[in-house]
Short mmCIF file of C-alpha atoms in Angstrom, two decimals:
data_model
loop_
_atom_site.label_atom_id
_atom_site.label_comp_id
_atom_site.label_asym_id
_atom_site.label_seq_id
_atom_site.Cartn_x
_atom_site.Cartn_y
_atom_site.Cartn_z
CA MET T 1 -69.01 -10.60 -9.91
CA LEU T 2 -65.92 -10.31 -9.18
CA LEU T 3 -64.69 -11.80 -12.88
CA ARG T 4 -67.44 -10.01 -14.43
CA LYS T 5 -66.36 -6.51 -12.73
CA THR T 6 -62.75 -7.69 -14.22
CA VAL T 7 -63.50 -8.38 -17.59
CA LEU T 8 -65.04 -5.77 -17.61
CA VAL T 9 -62.50 -3.83 -16.85
CA VAL T 10 -59.91 -5.17 -18.98
CA SER T 11 -62.42 -5.37 -22.09
CA LEU T 12 -62.61 -0.56 -21.54
CA ALA T 13 -58.67 -0.75 -21.76
CA THR T 14 -58.80 -2.91 -24.29
CA ALA T 15 -60.81 -1.77 -26.38
CA ALA T 16 -62.14 1.58 -25.84
CA LEU T 17 -58.38 3.45 -24.37
CA LEU T 18 -55.17 3.89 -26.00
CA VAL T 19 -54.22 -0.28 -26.69
CA SER T 20 -50.32 -0.14 -26.73
CA ALA T 21 -48.11 -2.98 -24.71
CA GLY T 22 -47.43 -3.45 -20.84
CA GLY T 23 -46.66 -5.87 -18.10
CA ALA T 24 -43.16 -6.46 -16.89
CA THR T 25 -39.81 -4.27 -16.70
CA ALA T 26 -37.30 -6.63 -16.10
CA ALA T 27 -33.40 -5.82 -16.45
CA PRO T 28 -32.60 -5.04 -19.89
CA ALA T 29 -30.34 -7.46 -22.07
CA THR T 30 -28.44 -5.70 -25.07
CA PRO T 31 -30.19 -6.84 -27.57
CA ALA T 32 -29.03 -8.26 -31.09
CA SER T 33 -29.08 -5.53 -34.02
CA ALA T 34 -30.02 -6.77 -37.61
CA ALA T 35 -26.70 -5.36 -39.80
CA PRO T 36 -27.75 -2.24 -42.16
CA ALA T 37 -28.27 -3.60 -45.94
CA ALA T 38 -25.25 -3.91 -48.19
CA GLY T 39 -24.48 -0.72 -49.47
CA ALA T 40 -24.63 3.30 -49.40
CA PRO T 41 -27.33 4.15 -46.77
CA ASP T 42 -31.05 5.76 -48.46
CA ALA T 43 -34.08 6.60 -47.08
CA ALA T 44 -34.69 2.92 -46.07
CA SER T 45 -31.52 2.65 -44.29
CA PRO T 46 -29.96 5.93 -42.87
CA LEU T 47 -27.79 4.64 -41.18
CA THR T 48 -23.91 3.24 -41.69
CA THR T 49 -22.40 0.39 -40.03
CA ALA T 50 -19.86 2.44 -37.95
CA ALA T 51 -23.28 5.28 -37.44
CA ALA T 52 -25.55 2.63 -35.55
CA ALA T 53 -22.34 1.45 -33.80
CA THR T 54 -22.64 5.17 -31.94
CA ALA T 55 -26.23 5.35 -32.37
CA ASN T 56 -28.04 6.09 -29.16
CA PRO T 57 -29.93 3.09 -28.40
CA VAL T 58 -33.51 3.11 -28.91
CA ILE T 59 -36.52 2.49 -26.17
CA VAL T 60 -39.93 1.81 -27.87
CA VAL T 61 -42.32 2.57 -24.58
CA GLY T 62 -45.35 0.92 -24.86
CA GLY T 63 -48.92 2.04 -23.18
CA LEU T 64 -52.17 1.17 -21.80
CA SER T 65 -53.08 -2.31 -21.77
CA GLY T 66 -51.92 -4.77 -24.26
CA VAL T 67 -48.54 -7.43 -24.63
CA ALA T 68 -45.01 -6.46 -25.68
CA VAL T 69 -45.38 -8.09 -28.90
CA ALA T 70 -47.43 -5.53 -30.32
CA TYR T 71 -44.05 -3.58 -30.38
CA GLU T 72 -41.94 -5.98 -32.32
CA PRO T 73 -43.25 -4.85 -35.96
CA ILE T 74 -41.77 -1.31 -34.60
CA ALA T 75 -39.09 -2.71 -33.26
CA ALA T 76 -37.71 -4.69 -36.06
CA ARG T 77 -37.46 -1.99 -38.33
CA LEU T 78 -35.34 -0.35 -35.97
CA ARG T 79 -33.10 -2.96 -35.70
CA ALA T 80 -33.30 -3.89 -39.01
CA ASP T 81 -31.99 0.23 -39.52
CA GLY T 82 -28.77 -0.57 -36.51
CA TYR T 83 -30.76 0.55 -33.82
CA ARG T 84 -29.55 -1.58 -30.07
CA THR T 85 -33.57 -1.18 -29.42
CA PHE T 86 -35.57 -2.59 -26.17
CA ILE T 87 -39.15 -2.80 -26.00
CA TYR T 88 -40.48 -1.26 -22.68
CA GLN T 89 -44.14 -1.83 -20.60
CA LEU T 90 -45.82 -0.18 -18.63
CA PRO T 91 -45.95 -2.06 -15.25
CA GLY T 92 -49.47 -2.91 -14.19
CA LEU T 93 -50.32 -3.14 -17.59
CA GLY T 94 -50.31 0.75 -17.74
CA LEU T 95 -53.93 0.65 -15.98
CA GLY T 96 -52.35 2.88 -12.52
CA ASP T 97 -50.29 5.73 -11.98
CA ILE T 98 -49.10 7.57 -14.66
CA PRO T 99 -45.78 9.33 -12.28
CA ALA T 100 -45.78 5.45 -10.27
CA SER T 101 -45.07 4.06 -14.38
CA ALA T 102 -42.72 6.90 -14.75
CA ARG T 103 -40.40 6.37 -11.79
CA ALA T 104 -40.46 2.64 -12.81
CA PHE T 105 -39.55 3.81 -16.25
CA ALA T 106 -36.76 6.37 -15.27
CA ASN T 107 -34.56 2.86 -13.54
CA TYR T 108 -35.52 1.17 -17.04
CA VAL T 109 -33.69 3.87 -18.80
CA ALA T 110 -30.70 3.55 -16.40
CA GLN T 111 -30.88 -0.22 -16.74
CA VAL T 112 -30.68 0.23 -20.64
CA ARG T 113 -27.43 2.71 -20.55
CA ALA T 114 -25.56 1.01 -17.67
CA SER T 115 -26.27 -2.58 -19.89
CA THR T 116 -25.24 -0.13 -23.39
CA GLY T 117 -22.81 1.78 -22.07
CA ALA T 118 -24.85 4.94 -23.81
CA ALA T 119 -24.52 8.49 -22.14
CA THR T 120 -27.93 9.43 -23.64
CA VAL T 121 -31.17 7.16 -25.07
CA ASP T 122 -34.10 7.80 -28.05
CA LEU T 123 -37.81 7.48 -27.33
CA VAL T 124 -39.83 6.21 -29.60
CA ALA T 125 -43.48 5.94 -27.32
CA HIS T 126 -46.82 5.06 -28.20
CA SER T 127 -49.33 6.12 -26.69
CA GLU T 128 -49.92 6.48 -23.18
CA GLY T 129 -45.93 5.47 -23.59
CA GLY T 130 -45.70 9.13 -24.66
CA LEU T 131 -47.36 10.46 -21.15
CA VAL T 132 -45.44 8.16 -18.94
CA SER T 133 -41.85 9.48 -21.68
CA ARG T 134 -42.62 13.07 -20.43
CA TYR T 135 -43.53 12.87 -17.10
CA TYR T 136 -40.07 11.55 -16.77
CA LEU T 137 -38.50 14.72 -18.88
CA LYS T 138 -40.84 16.93 -17.38
CA ARG T 139 -41.13 15.83 -13.68
CA LEU T 140 -37.95 13.20 -13.11
CA GLY T 141 -35.30 14.77 -14.74
CA GLY T 142 -34.59 12.96 -17.58
CA THR T 143 -34.00 15.57 -20.27
CA ALA T 144 -29.96 14.92 -19.04
CA SER T 145 -30.58 10.88 -20.23
CA VAL T 146 -32.70 11.74 -23.59
CA GLY T 147 -31.66 12.82 -26.55
CA ARG T 148 -34.78 12.53 -28.88
CA TYR T 149 -37.98 12.09 -27.97
CA VAL T 150 -40.51 10.32 -31.01
CA SER T 151 -44.39 10.22 -29.85
CA LEU T 152 -47.32 7.90 -32.08
CA GLY T 153 -50.91 9.31 -31.26
CA THR T 154 -50.08 10.12 -27.39
CA PRO T 155 -52.90 11.85 -26.14
CA GLN T 156 -50.74 14.79 -24.28
CA TYR T 157 -53.14 16.81 -23.50
CA GLY T 158 -55.61 14.32 -22.91
CA THR T 159 -59.07 12.48 -25.18
CA TYR T 160 -62.33 12.81 -25.09
CA VAL T 161 -62.59 9.17 -25.07
CA ALA T 162 -61.42 8.76 -21.68
CA ASN T 163 -64.83 11.47 -20.87
CA ILE T 164 -66.46 9.46 -22.84
CA VAL T 165 -66.54 6.33 -19.94
CA ALA T 166 -67.71 8.85 -17.70
CA PHE T 167 -70.59 9.55 -20.21
CA LEU T 168 -71.53 6.24 -20.54
CA GLY T 169 -72.21 5.74 -16.89
CA LEU T 170 -69.12 3.20 -15.90
CA GLY T 171 -68.38 5.64 -13.22
CA SER T 172 -65.52 7.82 -13.48
CA CYS T 173 -63.74 5.84 -16.30
CA ALA T 174 -64.78 2.85 -14.23
CA GLY T 175 -61.37 2.78 -11.56
CA ILE T 176 -58.66 2.84 -14.49
CA VAL T 177 -56.60 5.77 -12.83
CA ALA T 178 -54.65 6.30 -16.07
CA CYS T 179 -57.65 6.43 -18.00
CA GLN T 180 -58.79 9.01 -15.33
CA GLN T 181 -55.72 11.17 -15.68
CA MET T 182 -56.01 11.01 -19.91
CA THR T 183 -59.22 12.42 -19.45
CA ILE T 184 -59.28 16.35 -20.93
CA GLY T 185 -59.20 18.27 -17.75
CA SER T 186 -57.44 15.96 -15.84
CA ALA T 187 -55.68 17.28 -12.54
CA PHE T 188 -53.03 14.95 -14.17
CA LEU T 189 -52.77 17.01 -17.41
CA ALA T 190 -52.78 20.54 -16.22
CA ASP T 191 -49.88 20.10 -14.29
CA LEU T 192 -47.88 17.91 -17.21
CA ASN T 193 -48.73 20.92 -19.94
CA ALA T 194 -47.90 24.10 -17.34
CA GLY T 195 -45.27 25.29 -18.43
CA ASP T 196 -42.66 24.04 -21.19
CA ASP T 197 -43.94 21.46 -22.92
CA THR T 198 -40.57 20.75 -24.57
CA PRO T 199 -37.86 21.18 -21.07
CA GLY T 200 -34.05 20.50 -22.37
CA SER T 201 -32.30 20.29 -25.14
CA VAL T 202 -34.27 16.73 -25.73
CA ARG T 203 -35.71 17.06 -29.59
CA TYR T 204 -39.24 16.23 -29.49
CA THR T 205 -41.32 14.66 -32.40
CA THR T 206 -45.00 14.02 -32.20
CA VAL T 207 -47.04 11.46 -35.28
CA ARG T 208 -50.60 11.71 -35.42
CA THR T 209 -53.24 10.92 -37.85
CA LEU T 210 -56.73 11.78 -38.23
CA GLN T 211 -58.70 8.20 -38.01
CA ASP T 212 -56.89 8.20 -34.62
CA GLU T 213 -60.02 6.40 -33.10
CA LEU T 214 -58.85 7.04 -29.83
CA VAL T 215 -57.21 10.65 -29.25
CA ARG T 216 -60.24 12.51 -29.80
CA PRO T 217 -59.61 15.52 -31.04
CA THR T 218 -57.01 14.00 -33.11
CA GLY T 219 -54.72 17.50 -31.96
CA ASN T 220 -54.98 16.95 -28.66
CA ALA T 221 -51.39 14.44 -29.71
CA ALA T 222 -49.28 17.96 -30.00
CA VAL T 223 -47.30 19.65 -28.03
CA ASN T 224 -46.18 23.17 -28.00
CA ASP T 225 -42.69 24.62 -27.49
CA GLY T 226 -40.79 24.08 -30.61
CA ALA T 227 -41.99 19.93 -31.30
CA THR T 228 -42.19 18.69 -34.60
CA ASN T 229 -45.95 17.90 -34.83
CA VAL T 230 -45.87 16.03 -37.93
CA LEU T 231 -49.55 15.26 -38.98
CA ILE T 232 -49.48 12.18 -41.16
CA GLN T 233 -52.18 13.10 -44.13
CA ALA T 234 -50.85 16.50 -44.25
CA TYR T 235 -48.31 15.17 -46.42
CA CYS T 236 -49.88 11.62 -47.92
CA PRO T 237 -53.83 12.27 -47.73
CA LEU T 238 -55.18 9.11 -49.09
CA ARG T 239 -52.89 7.07 -46.13
CA VAL T 240 -55.18 5.76 -43.49
CA VAL T 241 -53.89 5.03 -40.13
CA GLY T 242 -55.01 3.90 -36.83
CA HIS T 243 -54.28 4.17 -32.85
CA LEU T 244 -52.51 0.76 -33.74
CA GLY T 245 -51.38 1.16 -36.73
CA LEU T 246 -48.99 4.12 -36.29
CA VAL T 247 -46.86 1.21 -35.02
CA LEU T 248 -46.86 -0.76 -37.85
CA ASP T 249 -47.56 1.66 -40.50
CA GLY T 250 -44.53 2.15 -43.50
CA THR T 251 -45.25 6.09 -43.75
CA ALA T 252 -45.10 6.07 -39.69
CA TYR T 253 -41.85 4.46 -39.81
CA THR T 254 -40.01 6.62 -41.47
CA ILE T 255 -41.39 9.39 -40.23
CA VAL T 256 -40.04 8.06 -37.12
CA ARG T 257 -36.82 7.38 -38.78
CA GLY T 258 -35.80 10.54 -39.71
CA ALA T 259 -37.11 12.13 -36.39
CA LEU T 260 -34.11 9.53 -35.03
CA VAL T 261 -31.65 11.38 -37.11
CA ASP T 262 -32.64 14.82 -36.84
CA GLY T 263 -33.77 15.29 -40.61
CA PRO T 264 -36.39 17.11 -42.52
CA VAL T 265 -39.80 15.79 -42.60
CA ARG T 266 -40.39 13.69 -45.58
CA PRO T 267 -42.84 10.45 -44.94
CA ASN T 268 -42.94 8.18 -47.81
CA CYS T 269 -46.64 7.94 -48.85
CA LEU T 270 -45.72 4.79 -50.89
CA ALA T 271 -43.93 3.00 -47.58
CA VAL T 272 -45.16 -0.99 -46.30
#
């Protein structure tokens, strides 16, 4: 019975919720960054060698239930563009309390800053990772340590997918705390979204897709108060990108890349 219950919880977290990376929070080591392609930088390589050396390190923040390898594709793109890149795996597979995950994340950011000597870092956060990151920024004083925040398919204002778990008779998210906190109207989201959505001098960008099967309504992946909210299909109507596809898709990455250099929103609809 215990095994069956465990399988149920893991299956729900993996298939019915916001699937992303999860796990350990070991102290980071400075990663080797691939050198930018030779020649003048273009849309595919926005950083010169000199700029890459001084750019903020980028932390890719995973979400609920998964493995870090799921974020290697986007991390590899960032490294190829010259960024010192780290992947943060949520503690306890991201199943537990989001504020607790944010407190652990605060320590990780401090470790990255110490290991790289950087005053600030940039965050590229997928799914629940965007909520963990926003809580860190808004409630834990993280704005002094972060230059840019980019979220990919984050249920900033909750998702009906989490509410449906209870509707199906599985109780309050089958006991998964993070799922409970991501339900529309939860006390956690009411607190997180009270007041300014975009505190500090951080540049906030959100990226969402109409085909996101896990964030419903998809408009809940946007935030208020001056953020740049990008709907992929507003620029690329024929582009099909799912929830997990946001960390794999070339067009989505061109939006991320532009945000990291404070550029205009110019998605490449043909990027692979």
